[in-house]
XYZ file of N, CA and C in Angstrom:
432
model
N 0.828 -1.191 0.000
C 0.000 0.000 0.000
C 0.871 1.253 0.000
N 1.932 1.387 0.514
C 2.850 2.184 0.974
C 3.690 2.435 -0.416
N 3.861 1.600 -1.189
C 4.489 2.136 -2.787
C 3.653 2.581 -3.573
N 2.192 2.013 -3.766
C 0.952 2.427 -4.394
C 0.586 4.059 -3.933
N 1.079 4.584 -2.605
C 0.837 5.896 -2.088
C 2.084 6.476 -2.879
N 2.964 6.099 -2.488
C 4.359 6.704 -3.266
C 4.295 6.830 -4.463
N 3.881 5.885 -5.288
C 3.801 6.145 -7.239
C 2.533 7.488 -6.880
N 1.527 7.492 -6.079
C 0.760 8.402 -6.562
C 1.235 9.715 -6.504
N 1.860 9.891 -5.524
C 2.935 11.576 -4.834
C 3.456 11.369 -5.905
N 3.939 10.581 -6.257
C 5.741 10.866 -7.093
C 4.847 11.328 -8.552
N 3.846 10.658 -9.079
C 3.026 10.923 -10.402
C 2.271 12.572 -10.236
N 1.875 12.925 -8.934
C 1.056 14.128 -8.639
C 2.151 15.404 -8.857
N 3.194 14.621 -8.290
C 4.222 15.810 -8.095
C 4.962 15.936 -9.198
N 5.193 14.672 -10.282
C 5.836 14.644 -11.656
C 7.250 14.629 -11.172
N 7.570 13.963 -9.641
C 8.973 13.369 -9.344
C 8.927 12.121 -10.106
N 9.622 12.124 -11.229
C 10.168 10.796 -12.096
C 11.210 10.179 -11.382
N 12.144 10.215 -10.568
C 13.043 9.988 -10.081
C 12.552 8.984 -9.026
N 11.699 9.656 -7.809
C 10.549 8.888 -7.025
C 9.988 8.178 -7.369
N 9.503 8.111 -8.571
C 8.870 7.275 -9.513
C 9.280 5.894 -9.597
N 10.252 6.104 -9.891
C 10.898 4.939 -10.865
C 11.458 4.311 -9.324
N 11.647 4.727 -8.418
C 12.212 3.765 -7.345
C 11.071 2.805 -6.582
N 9.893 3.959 -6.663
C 8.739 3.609 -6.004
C 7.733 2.229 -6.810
N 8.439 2.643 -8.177
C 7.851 1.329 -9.210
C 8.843 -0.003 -8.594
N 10.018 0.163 -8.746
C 10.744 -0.992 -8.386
C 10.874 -1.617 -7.481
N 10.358 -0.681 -6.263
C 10.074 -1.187 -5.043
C 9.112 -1.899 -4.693
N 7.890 -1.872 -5.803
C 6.361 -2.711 -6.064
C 6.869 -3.797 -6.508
N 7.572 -3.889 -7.310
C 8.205 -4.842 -8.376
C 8.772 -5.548 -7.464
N 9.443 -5.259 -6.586
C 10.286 -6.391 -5.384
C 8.926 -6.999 -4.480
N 7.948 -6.206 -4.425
C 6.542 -7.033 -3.491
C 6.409 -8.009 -4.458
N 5.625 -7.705 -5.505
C 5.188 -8.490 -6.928
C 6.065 -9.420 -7.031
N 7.320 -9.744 -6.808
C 8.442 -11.100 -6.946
C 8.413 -11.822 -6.160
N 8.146 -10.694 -4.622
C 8.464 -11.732 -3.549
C 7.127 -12.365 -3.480
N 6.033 -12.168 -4.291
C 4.964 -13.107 -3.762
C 4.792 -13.818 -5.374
N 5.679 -14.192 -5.637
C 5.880 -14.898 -7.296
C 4.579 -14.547 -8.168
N 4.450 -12.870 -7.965
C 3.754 -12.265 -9.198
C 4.658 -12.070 -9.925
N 5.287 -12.919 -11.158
C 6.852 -12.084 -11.657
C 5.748 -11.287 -12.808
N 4.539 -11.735 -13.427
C 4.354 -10.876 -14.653
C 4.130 -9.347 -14.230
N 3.291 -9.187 -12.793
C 2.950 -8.003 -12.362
C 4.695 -7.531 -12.068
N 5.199 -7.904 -11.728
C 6.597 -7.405 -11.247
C 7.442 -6.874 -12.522
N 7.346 -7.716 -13.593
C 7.964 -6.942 -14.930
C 7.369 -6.119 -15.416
N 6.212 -5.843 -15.270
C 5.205 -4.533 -15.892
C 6.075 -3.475 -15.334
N 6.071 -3.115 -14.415
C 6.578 -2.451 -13.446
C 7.620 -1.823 -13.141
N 8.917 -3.014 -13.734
C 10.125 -3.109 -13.822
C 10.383 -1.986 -15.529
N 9.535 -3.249 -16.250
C 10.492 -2.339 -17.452
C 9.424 -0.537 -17.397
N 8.131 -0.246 -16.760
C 7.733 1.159 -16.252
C 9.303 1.648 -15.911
N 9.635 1.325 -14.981
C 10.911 1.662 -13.843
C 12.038 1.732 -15.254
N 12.227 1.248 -16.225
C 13.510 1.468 -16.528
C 13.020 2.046 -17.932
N 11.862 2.747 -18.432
C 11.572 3.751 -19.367
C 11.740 4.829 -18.354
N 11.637 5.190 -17.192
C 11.703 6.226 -16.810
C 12.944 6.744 -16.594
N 13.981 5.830 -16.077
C 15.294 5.676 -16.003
C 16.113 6.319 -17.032
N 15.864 5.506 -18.188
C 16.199 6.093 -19.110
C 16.173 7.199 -20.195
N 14.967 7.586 -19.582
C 14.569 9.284 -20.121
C 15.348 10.027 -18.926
N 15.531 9.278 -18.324
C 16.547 10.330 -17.053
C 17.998 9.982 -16.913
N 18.592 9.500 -17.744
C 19.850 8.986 -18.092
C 20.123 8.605 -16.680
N 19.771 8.048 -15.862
C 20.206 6.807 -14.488
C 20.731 5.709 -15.228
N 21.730 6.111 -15.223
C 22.467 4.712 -15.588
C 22.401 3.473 -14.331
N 22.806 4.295 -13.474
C 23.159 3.360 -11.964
C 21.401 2.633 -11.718
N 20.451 3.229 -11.810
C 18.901 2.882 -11.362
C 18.857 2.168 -13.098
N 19.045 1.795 -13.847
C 18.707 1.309 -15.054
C 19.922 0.164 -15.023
N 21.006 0.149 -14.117
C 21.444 -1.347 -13.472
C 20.802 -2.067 -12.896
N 20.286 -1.085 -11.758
C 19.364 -1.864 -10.713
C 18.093 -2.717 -11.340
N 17.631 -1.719 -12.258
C 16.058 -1.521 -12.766
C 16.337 -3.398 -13.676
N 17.888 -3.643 -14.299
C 17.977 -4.868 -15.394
C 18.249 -5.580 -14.600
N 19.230 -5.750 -13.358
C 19.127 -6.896 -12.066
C 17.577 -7.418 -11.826
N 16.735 -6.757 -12.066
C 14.991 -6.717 -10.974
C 14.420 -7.286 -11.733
N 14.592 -7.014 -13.476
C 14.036 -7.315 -14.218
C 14.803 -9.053 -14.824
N 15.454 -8.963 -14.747
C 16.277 -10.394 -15.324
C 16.303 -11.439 -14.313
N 15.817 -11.377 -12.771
C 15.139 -12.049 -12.155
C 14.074 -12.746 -12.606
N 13.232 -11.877 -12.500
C 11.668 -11.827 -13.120
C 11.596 -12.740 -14.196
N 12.388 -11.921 -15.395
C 12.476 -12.921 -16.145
C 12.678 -14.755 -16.159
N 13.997 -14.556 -15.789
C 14.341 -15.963 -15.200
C 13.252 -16.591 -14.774
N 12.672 -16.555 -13.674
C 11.089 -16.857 -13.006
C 9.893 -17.042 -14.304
N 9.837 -16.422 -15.333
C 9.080 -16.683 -16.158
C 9.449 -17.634 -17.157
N 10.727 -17.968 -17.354
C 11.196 -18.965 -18.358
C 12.114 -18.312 -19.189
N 12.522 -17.118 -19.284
C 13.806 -16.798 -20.054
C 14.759 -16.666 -19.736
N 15.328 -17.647 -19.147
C 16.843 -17.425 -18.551
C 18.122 -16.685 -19.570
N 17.831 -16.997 -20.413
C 18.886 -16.574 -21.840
C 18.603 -14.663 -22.014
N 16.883 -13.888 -21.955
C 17.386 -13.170 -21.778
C 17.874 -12.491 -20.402
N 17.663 -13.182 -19.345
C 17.578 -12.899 -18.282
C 19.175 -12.408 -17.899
N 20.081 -13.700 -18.229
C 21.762 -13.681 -18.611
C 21.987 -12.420 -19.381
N 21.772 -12.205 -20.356
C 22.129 -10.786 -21.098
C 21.696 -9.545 -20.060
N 20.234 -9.559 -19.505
C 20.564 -8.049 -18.896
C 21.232 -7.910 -17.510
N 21.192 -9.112 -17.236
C 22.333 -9.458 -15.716
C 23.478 -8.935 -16.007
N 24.248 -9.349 -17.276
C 25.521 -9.069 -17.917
C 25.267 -7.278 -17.938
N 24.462 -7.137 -19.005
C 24.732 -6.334 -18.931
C 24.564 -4.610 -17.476
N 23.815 -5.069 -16.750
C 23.693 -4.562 -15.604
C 24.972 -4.555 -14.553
N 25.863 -5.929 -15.030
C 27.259 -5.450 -14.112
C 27.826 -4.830 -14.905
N 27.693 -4.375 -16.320
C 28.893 -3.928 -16.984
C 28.327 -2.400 -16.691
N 27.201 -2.147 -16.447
C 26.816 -0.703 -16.529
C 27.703 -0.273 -15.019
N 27.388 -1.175 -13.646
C 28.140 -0.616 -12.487
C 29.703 -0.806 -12.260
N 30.254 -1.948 -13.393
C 31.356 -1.824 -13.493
C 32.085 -0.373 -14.000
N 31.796 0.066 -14.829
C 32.083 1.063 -15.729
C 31.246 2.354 -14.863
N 30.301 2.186 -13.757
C 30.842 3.168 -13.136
C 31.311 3.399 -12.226
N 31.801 2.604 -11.481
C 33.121 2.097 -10.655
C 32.043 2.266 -8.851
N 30.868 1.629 -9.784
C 29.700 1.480 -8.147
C 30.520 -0.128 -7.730
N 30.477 -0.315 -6.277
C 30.270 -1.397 -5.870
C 29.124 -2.084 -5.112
N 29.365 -2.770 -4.832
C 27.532 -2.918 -4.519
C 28.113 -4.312 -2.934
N 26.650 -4.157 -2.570
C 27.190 -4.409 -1.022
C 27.474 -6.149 -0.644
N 28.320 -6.990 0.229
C 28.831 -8.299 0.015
C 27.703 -8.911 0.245
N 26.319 -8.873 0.417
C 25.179 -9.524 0.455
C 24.903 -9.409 -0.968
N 24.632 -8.491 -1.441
C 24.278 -8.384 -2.928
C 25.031 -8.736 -3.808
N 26.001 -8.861 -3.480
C 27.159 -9.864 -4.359
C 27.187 -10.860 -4.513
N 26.643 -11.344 -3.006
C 26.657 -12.817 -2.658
C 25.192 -13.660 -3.934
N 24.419 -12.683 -3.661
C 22.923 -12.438 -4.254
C 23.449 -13.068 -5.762
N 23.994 -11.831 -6.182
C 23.984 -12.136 -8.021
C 24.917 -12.806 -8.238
N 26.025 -13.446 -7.539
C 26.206 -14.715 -7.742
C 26.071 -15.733 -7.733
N 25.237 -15.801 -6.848
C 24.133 -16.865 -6.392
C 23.065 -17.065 -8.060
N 22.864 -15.725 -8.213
C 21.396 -15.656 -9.329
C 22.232 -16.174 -10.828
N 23.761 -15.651 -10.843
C 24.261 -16.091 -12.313
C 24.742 -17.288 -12.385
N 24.825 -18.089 -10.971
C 24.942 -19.953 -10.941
C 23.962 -20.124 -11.666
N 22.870 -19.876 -11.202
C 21.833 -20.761 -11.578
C 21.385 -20.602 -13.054
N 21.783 -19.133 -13.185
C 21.620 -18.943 -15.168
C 22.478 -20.178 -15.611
N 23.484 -19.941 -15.152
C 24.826 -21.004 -16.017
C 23.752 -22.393 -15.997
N 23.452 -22.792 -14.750
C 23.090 -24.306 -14.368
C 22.125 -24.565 -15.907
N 20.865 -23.810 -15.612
C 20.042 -23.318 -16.189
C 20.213 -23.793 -17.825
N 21.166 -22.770 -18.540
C 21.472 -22.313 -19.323
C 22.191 -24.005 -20.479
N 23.346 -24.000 -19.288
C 24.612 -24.629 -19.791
C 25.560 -23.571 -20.081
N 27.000 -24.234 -19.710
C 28.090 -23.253 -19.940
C 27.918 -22.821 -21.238
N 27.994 -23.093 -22.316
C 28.091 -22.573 -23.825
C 27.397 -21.285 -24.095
N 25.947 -22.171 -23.997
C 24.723 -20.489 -23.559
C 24.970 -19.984 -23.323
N 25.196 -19.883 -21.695
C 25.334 -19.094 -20.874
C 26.826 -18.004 -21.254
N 27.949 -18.561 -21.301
C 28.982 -17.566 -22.098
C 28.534 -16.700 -23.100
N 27.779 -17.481 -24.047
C 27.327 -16.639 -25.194
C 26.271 -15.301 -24.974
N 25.426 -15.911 -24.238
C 24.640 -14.810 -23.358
C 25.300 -13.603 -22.696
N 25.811 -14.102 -21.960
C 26.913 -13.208 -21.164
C 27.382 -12.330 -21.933
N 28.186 -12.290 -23.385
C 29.605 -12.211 -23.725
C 28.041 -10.782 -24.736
N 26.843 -11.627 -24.957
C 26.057 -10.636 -25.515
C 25.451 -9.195 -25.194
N 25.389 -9.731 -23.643
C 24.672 -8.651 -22.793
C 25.719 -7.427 -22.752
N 26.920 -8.055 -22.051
C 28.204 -7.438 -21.802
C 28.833 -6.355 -23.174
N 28.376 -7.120 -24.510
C 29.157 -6.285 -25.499
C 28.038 -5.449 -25.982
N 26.401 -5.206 -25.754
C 25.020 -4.612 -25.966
C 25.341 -3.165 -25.766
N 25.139 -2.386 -26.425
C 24.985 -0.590 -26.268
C 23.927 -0.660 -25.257
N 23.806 0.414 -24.707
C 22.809 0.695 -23.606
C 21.187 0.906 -24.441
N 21.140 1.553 -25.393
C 20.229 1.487 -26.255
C 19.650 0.002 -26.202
N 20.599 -0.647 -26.862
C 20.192 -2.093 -26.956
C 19.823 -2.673 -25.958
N 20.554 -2.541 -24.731
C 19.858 -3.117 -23.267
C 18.264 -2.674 -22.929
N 18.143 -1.626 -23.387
C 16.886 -1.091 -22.823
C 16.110 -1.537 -23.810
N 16.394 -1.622 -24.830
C 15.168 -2.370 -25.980
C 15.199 -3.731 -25.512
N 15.951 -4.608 -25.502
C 15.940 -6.117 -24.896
C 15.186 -5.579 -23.917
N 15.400 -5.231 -22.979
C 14.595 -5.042 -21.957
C 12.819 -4.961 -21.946
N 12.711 -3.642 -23.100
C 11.628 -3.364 -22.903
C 10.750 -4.908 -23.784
N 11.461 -5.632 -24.050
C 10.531 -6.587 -25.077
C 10.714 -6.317 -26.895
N 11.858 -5.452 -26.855
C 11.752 -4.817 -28.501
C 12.654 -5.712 -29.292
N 12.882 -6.801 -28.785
C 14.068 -7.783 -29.646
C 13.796 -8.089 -30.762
């Protein structure tokens, strides 16, 4: 109820910024109760807004949230590409991110590999990783 109040302030007030956190923060309810389709609605909301606001760092976060989701729905392959490419966005901007959450997306890119198979899964990887940001956000949004 408490993010549903927040998207409404953040929409009344035309804070896009609020916005887009307050979407992703629904998007983490929506997962944790294995709504992943309601949770990707949401997600790729969260990372059109992102990206009209050049957040690179929240349009990492926004392809971590979303390539979960995915995964959970059956696309692990693209799920691997925006994972990839979501560390290459915080690599390159020299964010680190905290040893739980590390622990997290390594945990989440085992299971792509498992998932996947090594071959895939490299190839995936090696796709996401070499993707223009343009391109991430179209994969993302469903524009493949």
């Amino acid at each position: 109820q408490l993010y549903l109040e927040s998207i409404e302030v953040a929409k009344n007030t035309e804070n896009s910024r609020s916005l887009s956190h307050a979407l992703i923060g629904l998007s983490e309810v929506h997962a944790d109760l294995k709504e992943y389709a309601a949770a990707q609605r949401l997600q790729r909301e969260s990372i059109s807004i992102r990206q009209q606001l050049g957040d690179l760092k929240g349009l990492a976060f926004s392809f971590d949230s979303l390539a979960a989701s995915l995964d959970h729905l059956g696309n692990s392959l693209m799920a691997t590409q925006l994972e990839s490419a979501s560390a290459k966005i915080l690599k390159e901007l020299g964010i680190t991110i905290s040893p739980a959450m590390h622990t997290e997306n390594e945990n989440f890119i085992s299971q792509l590999r498992a998932k996947l198979g090594d071959a895939p899964f490299e190839e995936a990887w090696a796709s996401g990783h070499s993707m223009s940001l343009e391109k991430a956000v179209s994969l993302a949004m469903g524009n493949n």
